[in-house]
XYZ file of N, CA and C in Angstrom:
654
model
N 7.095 7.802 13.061
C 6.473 8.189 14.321
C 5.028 7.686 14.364
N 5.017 7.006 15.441
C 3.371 6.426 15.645
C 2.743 7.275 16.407
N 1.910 8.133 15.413
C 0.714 8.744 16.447
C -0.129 8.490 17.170
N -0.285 8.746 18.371
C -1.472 7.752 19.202
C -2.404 8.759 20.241
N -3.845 8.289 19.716
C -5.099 8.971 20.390
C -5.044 8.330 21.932
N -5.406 9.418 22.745
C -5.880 8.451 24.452
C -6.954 8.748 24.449
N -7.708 7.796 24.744
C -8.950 7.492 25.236
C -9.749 7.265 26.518
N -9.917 7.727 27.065
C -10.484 7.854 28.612
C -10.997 8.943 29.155
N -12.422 8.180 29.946
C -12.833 9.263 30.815
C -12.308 10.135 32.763
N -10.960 9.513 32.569
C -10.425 9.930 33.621
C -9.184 10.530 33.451
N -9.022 12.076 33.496
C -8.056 12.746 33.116
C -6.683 11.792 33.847
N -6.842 12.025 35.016
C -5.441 11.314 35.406
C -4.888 10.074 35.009
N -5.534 8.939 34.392
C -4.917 8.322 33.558
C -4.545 8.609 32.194
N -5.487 9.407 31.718
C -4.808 10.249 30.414
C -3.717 10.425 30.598
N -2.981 11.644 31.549
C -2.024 12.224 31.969
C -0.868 11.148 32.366
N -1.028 9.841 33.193
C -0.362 8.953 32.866
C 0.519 7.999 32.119
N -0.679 8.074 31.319
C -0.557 7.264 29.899
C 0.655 8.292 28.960
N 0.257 9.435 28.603
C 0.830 10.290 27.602
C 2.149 10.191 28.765
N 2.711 10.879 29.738
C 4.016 10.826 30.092
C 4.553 9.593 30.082
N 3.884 8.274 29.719
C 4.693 7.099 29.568
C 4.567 7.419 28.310
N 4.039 7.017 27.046
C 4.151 7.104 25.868
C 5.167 8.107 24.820
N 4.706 9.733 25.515
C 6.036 10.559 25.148
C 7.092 10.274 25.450
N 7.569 9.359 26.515
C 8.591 9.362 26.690
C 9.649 7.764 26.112
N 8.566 7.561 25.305
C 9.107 6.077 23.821
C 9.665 6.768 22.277
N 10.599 6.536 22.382
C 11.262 6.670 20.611
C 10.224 6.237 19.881
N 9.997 6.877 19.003
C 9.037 6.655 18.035
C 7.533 6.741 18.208
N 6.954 7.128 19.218
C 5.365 7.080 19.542
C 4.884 8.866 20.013
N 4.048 9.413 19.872
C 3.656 10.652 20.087
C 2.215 10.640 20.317
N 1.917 10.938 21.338
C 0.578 11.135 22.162
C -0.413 12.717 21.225
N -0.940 12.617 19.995
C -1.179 13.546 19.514
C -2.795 14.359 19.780
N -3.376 13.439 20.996
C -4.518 13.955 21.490
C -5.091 13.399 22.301
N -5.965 13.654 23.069
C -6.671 12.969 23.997
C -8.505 13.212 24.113
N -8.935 12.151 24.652
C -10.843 12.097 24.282
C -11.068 11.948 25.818
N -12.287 12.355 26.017
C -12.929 11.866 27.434
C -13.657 10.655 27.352
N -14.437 10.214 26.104
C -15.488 9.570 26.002
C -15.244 8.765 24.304
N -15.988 8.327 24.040
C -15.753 7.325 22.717
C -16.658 8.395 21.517
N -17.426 8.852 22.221
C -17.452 9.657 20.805
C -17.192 11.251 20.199
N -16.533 11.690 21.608
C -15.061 12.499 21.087
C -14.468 11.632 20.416
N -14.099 10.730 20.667
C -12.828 10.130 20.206
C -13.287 9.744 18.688
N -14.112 9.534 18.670
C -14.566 8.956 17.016
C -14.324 10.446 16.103
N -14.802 11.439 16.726
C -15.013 12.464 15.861
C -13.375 12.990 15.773
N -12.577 13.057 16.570
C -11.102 13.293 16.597
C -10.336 12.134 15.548
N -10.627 10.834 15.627
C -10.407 10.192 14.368
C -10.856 10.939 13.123
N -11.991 11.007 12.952
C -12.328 12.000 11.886
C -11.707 13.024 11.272
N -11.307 13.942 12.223
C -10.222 14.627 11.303
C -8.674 14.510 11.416
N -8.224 13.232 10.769
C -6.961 12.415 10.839
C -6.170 12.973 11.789
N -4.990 12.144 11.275
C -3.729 12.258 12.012
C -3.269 11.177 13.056
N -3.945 10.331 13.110
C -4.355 9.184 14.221
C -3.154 7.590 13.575
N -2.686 7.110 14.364
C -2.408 5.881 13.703
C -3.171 4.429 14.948
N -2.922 4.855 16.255
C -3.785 3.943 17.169
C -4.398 4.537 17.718
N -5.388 4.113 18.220
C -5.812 4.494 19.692
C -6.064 3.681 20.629
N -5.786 4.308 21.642
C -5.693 3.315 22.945
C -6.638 4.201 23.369
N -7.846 3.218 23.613
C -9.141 3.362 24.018
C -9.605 2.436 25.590
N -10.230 3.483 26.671
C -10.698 2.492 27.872
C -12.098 1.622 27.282
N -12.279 1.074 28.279
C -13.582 0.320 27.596
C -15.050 1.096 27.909
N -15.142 0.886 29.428
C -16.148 1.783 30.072
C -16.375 3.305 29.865
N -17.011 3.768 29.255
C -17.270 5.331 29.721
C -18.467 5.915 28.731
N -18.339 6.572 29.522
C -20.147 7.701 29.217
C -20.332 8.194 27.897
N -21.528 8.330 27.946
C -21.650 8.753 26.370
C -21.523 7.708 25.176
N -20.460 7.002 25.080
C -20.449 6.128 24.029
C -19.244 5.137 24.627
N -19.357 3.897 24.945
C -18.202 3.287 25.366
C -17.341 3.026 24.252
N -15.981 2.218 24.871
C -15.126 1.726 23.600
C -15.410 0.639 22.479
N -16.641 -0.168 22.865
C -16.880 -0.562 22.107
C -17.777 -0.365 20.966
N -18.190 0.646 21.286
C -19.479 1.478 20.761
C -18.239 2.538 19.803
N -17.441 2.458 20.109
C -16.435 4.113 19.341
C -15.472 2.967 18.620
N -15.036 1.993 18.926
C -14.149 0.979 18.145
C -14.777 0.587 16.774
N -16.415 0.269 16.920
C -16.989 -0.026 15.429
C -17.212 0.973 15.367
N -17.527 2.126 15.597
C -17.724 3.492 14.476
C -16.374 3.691 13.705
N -15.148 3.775 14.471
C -14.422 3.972 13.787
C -13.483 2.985 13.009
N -14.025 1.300 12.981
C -13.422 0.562 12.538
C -14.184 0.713 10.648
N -15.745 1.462 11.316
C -16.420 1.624 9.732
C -15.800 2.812 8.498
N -15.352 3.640 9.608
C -13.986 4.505 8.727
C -13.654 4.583 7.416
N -13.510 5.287 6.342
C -12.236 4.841 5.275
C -11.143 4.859 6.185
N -9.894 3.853 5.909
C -8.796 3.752 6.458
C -8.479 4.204 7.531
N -9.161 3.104 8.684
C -8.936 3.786 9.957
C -8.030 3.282 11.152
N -7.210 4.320 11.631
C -6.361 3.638 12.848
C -7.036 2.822 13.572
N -5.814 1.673 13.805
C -6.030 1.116 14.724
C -6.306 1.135 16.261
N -6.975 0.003 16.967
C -7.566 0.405 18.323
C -7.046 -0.743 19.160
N -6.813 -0.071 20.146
C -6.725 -1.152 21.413
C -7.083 -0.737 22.776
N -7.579 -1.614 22.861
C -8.997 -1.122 24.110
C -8.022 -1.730 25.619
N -8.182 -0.724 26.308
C -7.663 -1.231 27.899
C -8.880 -1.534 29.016
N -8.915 -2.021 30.026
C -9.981 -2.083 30.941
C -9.445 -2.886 31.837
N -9.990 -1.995 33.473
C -9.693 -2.563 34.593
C -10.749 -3.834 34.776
N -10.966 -4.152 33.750
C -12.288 -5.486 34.293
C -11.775 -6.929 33.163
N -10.957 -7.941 33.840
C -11.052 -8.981 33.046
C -11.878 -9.678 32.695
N -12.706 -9.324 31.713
C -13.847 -10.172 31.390
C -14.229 -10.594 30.017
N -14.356 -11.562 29.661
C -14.304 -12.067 28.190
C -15.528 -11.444 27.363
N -16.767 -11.117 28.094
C -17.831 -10.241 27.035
C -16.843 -8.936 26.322
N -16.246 -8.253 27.631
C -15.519 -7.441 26.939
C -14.709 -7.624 25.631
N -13.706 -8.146 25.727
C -12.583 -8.777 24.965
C -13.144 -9.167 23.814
N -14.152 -10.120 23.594
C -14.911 -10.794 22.881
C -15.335 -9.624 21.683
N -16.001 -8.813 22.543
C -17.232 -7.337 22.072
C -16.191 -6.339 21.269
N -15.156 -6.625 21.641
C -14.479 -5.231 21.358
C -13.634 -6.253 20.119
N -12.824 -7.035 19.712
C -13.003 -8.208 18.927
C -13.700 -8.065 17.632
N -15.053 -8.051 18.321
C -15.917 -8.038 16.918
C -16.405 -7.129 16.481
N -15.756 -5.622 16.936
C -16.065 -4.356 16.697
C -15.209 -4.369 15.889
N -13.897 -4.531 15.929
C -12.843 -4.148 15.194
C -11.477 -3.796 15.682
N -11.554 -4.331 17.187
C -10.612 -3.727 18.190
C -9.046 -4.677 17.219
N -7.850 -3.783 17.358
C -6.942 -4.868 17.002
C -5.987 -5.919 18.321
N -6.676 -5.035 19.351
C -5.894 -6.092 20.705
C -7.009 -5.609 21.845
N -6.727 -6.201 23.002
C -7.120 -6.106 24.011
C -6.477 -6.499 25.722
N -6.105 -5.029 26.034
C -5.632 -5.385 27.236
C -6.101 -4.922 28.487
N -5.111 -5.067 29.775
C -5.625 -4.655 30.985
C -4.476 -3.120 31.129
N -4.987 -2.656 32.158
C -4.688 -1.153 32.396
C -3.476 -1.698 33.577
N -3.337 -3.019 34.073
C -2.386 -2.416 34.768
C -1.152 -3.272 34.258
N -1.287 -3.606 32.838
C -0.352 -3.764 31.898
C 1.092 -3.377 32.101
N 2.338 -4.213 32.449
C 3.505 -3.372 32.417
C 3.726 -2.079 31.254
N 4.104 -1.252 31.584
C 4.700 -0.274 30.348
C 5.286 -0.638 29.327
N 6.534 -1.892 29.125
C 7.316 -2.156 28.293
C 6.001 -2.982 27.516
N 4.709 -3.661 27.998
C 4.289 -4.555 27.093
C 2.770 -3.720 26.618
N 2.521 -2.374 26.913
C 1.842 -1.628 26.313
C 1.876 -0.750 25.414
N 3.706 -0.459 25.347
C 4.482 -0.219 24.324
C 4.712 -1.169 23.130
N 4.967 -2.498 23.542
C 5.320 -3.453 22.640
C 3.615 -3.612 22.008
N 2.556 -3.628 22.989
C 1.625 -3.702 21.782
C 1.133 -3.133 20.888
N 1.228 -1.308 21.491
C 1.375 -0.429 19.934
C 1.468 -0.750 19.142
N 2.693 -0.506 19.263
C 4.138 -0.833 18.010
C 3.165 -1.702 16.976
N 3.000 -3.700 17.660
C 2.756 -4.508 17.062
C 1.031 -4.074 16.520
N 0.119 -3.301 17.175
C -1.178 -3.260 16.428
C -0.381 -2.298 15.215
N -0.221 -1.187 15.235
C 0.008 -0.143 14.081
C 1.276 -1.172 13.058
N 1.381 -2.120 13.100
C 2.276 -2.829 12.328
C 1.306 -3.742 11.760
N 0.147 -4.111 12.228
C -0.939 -5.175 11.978
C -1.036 -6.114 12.377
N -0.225 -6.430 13.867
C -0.544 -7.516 14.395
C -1.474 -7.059 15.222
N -2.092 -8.491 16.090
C -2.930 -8.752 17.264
C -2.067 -8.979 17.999
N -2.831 -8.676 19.417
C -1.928 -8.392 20.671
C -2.905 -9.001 22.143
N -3.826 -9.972 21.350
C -4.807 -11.099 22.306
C -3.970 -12.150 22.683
N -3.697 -12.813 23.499
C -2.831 -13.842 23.588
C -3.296 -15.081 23.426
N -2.756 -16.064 22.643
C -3.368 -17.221 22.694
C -4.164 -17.805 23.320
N -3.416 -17.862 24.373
C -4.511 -19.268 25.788
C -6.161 -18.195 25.320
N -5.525 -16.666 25.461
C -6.850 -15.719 25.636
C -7.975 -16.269 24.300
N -7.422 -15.929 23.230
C -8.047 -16.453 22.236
C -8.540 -17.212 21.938
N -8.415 -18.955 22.683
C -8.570 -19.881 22.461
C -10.295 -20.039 23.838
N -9.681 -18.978 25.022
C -10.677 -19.615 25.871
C -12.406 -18.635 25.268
N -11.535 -17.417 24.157
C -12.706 -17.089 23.474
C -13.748 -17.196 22.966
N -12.663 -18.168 22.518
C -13.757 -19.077 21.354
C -13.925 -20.361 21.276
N -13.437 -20.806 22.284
C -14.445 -21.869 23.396
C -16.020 -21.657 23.702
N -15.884 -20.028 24.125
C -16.871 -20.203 24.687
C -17.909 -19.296 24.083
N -17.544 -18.548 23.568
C -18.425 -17.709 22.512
C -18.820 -18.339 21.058
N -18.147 -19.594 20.461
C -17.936 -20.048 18.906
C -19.619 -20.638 19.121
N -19.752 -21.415 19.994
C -20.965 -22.184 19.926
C -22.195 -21.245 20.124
N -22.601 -20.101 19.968
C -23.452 -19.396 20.196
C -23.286 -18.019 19.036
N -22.059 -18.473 18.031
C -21.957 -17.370 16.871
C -22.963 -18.219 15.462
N -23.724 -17.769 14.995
C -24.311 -17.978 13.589
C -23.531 -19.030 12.715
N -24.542 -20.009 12.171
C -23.412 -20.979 11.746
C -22.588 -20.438 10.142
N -21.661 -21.367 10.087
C -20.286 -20.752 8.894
C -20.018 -21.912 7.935
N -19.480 -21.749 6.942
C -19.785 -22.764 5.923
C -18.658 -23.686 6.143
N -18.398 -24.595 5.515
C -17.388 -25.553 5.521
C -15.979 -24.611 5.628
N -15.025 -24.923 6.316
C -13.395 -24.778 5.616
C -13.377 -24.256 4.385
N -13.361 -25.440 3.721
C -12.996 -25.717 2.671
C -13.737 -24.821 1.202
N -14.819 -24.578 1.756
C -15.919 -23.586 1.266
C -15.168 -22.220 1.104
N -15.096 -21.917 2.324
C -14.200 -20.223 2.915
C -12.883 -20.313 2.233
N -12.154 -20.825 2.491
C -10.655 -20.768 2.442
C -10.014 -21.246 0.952
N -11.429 -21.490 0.175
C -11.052 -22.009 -1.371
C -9.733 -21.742 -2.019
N -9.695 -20.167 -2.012
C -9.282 -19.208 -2.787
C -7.959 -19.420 -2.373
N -7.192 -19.633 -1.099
C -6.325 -19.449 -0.350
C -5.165 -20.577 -0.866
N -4.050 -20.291 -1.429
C -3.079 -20.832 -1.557
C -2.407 -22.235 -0.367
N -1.861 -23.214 -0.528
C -1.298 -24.045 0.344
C -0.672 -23.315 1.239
N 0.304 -22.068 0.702
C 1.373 -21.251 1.784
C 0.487 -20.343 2.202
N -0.442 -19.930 1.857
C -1.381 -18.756 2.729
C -2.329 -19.646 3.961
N -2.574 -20.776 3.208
C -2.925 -22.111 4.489
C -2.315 -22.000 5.520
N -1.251 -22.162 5.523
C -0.044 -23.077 6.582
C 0.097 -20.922 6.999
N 0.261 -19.831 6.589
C 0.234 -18.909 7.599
C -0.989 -18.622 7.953
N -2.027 -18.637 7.565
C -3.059 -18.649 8.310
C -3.076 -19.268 9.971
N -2.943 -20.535 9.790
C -2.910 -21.510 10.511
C -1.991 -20.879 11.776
N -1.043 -20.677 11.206
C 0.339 -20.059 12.169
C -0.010 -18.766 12.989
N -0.802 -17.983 12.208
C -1.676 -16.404 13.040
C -2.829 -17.121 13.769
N -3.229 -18.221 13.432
C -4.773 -18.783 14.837
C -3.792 -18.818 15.734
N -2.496 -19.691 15.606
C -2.090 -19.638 17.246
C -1.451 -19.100 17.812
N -1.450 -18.205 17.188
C -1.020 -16.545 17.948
C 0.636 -16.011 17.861
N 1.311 -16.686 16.179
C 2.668 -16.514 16.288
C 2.261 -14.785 15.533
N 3.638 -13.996 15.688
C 3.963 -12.723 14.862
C 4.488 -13.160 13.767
N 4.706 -12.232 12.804
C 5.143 -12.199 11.021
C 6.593 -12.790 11.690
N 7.291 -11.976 12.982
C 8.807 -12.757 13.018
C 8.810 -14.034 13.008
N 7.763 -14.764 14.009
C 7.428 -16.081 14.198
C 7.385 -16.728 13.020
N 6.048 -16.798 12.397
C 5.842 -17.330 11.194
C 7.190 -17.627 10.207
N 7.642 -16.033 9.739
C 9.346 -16.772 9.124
C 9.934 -17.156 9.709
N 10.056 -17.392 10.574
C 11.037 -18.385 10.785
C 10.832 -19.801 10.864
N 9.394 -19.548 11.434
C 8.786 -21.190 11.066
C 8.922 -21.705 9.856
N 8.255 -20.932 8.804
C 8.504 -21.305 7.707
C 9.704 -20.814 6.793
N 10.755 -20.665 7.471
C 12.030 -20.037 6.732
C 11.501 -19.330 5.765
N 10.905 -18.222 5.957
C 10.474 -16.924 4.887
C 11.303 -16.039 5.347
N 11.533 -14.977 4.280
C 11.699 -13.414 5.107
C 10.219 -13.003 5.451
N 10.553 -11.978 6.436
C 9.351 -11.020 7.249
C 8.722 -10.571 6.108
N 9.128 -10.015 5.518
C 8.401 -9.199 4.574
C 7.606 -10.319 3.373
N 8.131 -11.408 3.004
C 7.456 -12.631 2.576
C 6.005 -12.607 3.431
N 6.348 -12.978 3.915
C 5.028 -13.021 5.286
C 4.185 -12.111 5.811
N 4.361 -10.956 5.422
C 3.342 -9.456 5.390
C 2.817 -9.628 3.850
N 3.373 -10.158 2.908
C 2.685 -10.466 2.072
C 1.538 -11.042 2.217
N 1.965 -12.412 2.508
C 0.993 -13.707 2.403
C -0.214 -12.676 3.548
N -0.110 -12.468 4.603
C -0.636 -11.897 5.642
C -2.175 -11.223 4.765
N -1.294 -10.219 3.769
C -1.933 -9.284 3.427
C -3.113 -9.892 2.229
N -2.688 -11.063 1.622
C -3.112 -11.527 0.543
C -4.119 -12.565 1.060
N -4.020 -13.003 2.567
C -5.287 -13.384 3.023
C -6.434 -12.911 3.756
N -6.033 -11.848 4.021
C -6.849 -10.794 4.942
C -7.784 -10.560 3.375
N -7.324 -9.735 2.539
C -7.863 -9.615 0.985
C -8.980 -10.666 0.475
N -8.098 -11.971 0.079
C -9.040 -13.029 -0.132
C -10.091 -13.348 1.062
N -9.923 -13.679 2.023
C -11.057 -13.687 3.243
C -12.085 -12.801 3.204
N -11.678 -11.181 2.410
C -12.807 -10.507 2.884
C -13.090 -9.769 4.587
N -11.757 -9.901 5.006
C -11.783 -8.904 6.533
C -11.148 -8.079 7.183
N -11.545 -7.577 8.165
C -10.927 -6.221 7.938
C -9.598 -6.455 8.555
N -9.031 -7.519 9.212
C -7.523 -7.458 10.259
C -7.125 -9.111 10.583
N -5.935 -9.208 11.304
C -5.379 -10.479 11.635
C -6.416 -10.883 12.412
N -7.343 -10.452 13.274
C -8.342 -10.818 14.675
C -9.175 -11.524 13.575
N -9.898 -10.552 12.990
C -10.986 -11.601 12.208
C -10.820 -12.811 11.876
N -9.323 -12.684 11.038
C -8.647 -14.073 9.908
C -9.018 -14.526 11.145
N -8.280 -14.495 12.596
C -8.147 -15.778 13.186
C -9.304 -16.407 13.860
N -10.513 -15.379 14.049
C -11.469 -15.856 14.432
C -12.579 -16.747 13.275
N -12.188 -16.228 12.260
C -13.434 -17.072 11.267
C -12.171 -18.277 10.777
N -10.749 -18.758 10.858
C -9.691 -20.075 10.828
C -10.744 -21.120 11.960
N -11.339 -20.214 13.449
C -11.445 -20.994 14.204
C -13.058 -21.621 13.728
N -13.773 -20.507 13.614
C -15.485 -20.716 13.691
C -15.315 -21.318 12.451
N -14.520 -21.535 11.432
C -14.850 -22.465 10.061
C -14.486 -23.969 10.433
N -13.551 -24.322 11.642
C -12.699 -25.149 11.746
C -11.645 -25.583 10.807
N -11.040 -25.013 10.602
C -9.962 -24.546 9.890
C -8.914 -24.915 10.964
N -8.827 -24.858 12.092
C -8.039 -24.655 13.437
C -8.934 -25.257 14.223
N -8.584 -25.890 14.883
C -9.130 -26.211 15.962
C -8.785 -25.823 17.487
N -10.057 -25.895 18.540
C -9.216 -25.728 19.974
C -8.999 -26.807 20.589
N -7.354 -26.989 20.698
C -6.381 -27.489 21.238
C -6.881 -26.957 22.507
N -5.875 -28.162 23.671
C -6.104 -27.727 24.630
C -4.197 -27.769 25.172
């Protein structure tokens, strides 16, 4: 059972949200925040596996409550919603620690499916999204050492999945690309997140890109 925090300062989407969510096999709506730093302090005393956090709101926004609680010992995952498509957002919440980022008027079946996939450890940014990210944010991030510098440590097969998470495949993806089992591939996953030094799949794929490791394709 995936426990999941709501986050928002507007009861009636709270109330929304939880009667869609209770009503998914396997997911349980085990509390709700007005603001981001309720919500940090409700992380605090466990029980949490995501939270689905708005972006905007008083007191402490989501991106402001995503790095408090990404600084955590072992802390659920976050995924930030917002009625505003805008890449500062996306970007901000990213480098807080967010593990996805979506919009609020998200179908149900694919706000479900991104749960699932953050509390499993995937990202739930979509490619094209990712790519026009860091287009446009890479050239204005602090410079990063060679590739080859970073990624020393990293095995040929932790290479080639690395590579495979910049462009936005899942652990199913990847094996099959590389005829692995899944669970092969939560390995490797796990054994580069480790060696890299970060905290989730978002990071790996953002420092694959800012090392050039990956490049943006168009």
């Amino acid at each position: 059972m995936i426990r999941v925090l709501l986050v928002d300062d507007q009861e009636l989407v709270r109330s929304g949200l939880r009667m869609v969510l209770d009503a998914q096999d396997g997911l349980v709506v085990v509390d709700e925040a007005g603001d981001g730093q309720a919500a940090v302090e409700r992380v605090r005393a466990g029980g949490v596996d995501v939270v689905v956090m708005d972006v905007r709101m008083p007191r402490l926004d989501g991106v402001g409550a995503t790095e408090r609680i990404a600084a955590l010992p072992d802390p659920p995952r976050v995924l930030l919603l917002t009625t505003f498509d805008l890449d500062e957002y996306a970007f901000a919440g990213l480098r807080a620690g967010a593990a996805g980022f979506l919009l609020k008027d998200v179908p149900t079946t694919e706000l479900v499916s991104a749960i699932r996939a953050v509390h499993e450890g995937d990202a739930v940014v979509a490619p094209s999204t990712t790519r026009r990210l860091l287009d446009r944010f890479l050239p204005h991030l602090p410079g990063s050492q060679a590739a080859e510098d970073v990624f020393a440590e990293l095995t040929a097969r932790e290479r080639e999945v690395l590579v495979l998470l910049a462009k936005g495949l899942s652990n199913l993806e990847i094996s099959e690309a590389l005829f692995l089992s899944e669970g092969t591939v939560k390995t490797h996953v796990s054994r580069v997140l480790t060696k890299l030094g970060v905290r989730d799949r978002v990071q790996a794929v953002v420092l694959a890109y800012q090392s050039g490791l990956v490049g943006l394709e168009r």
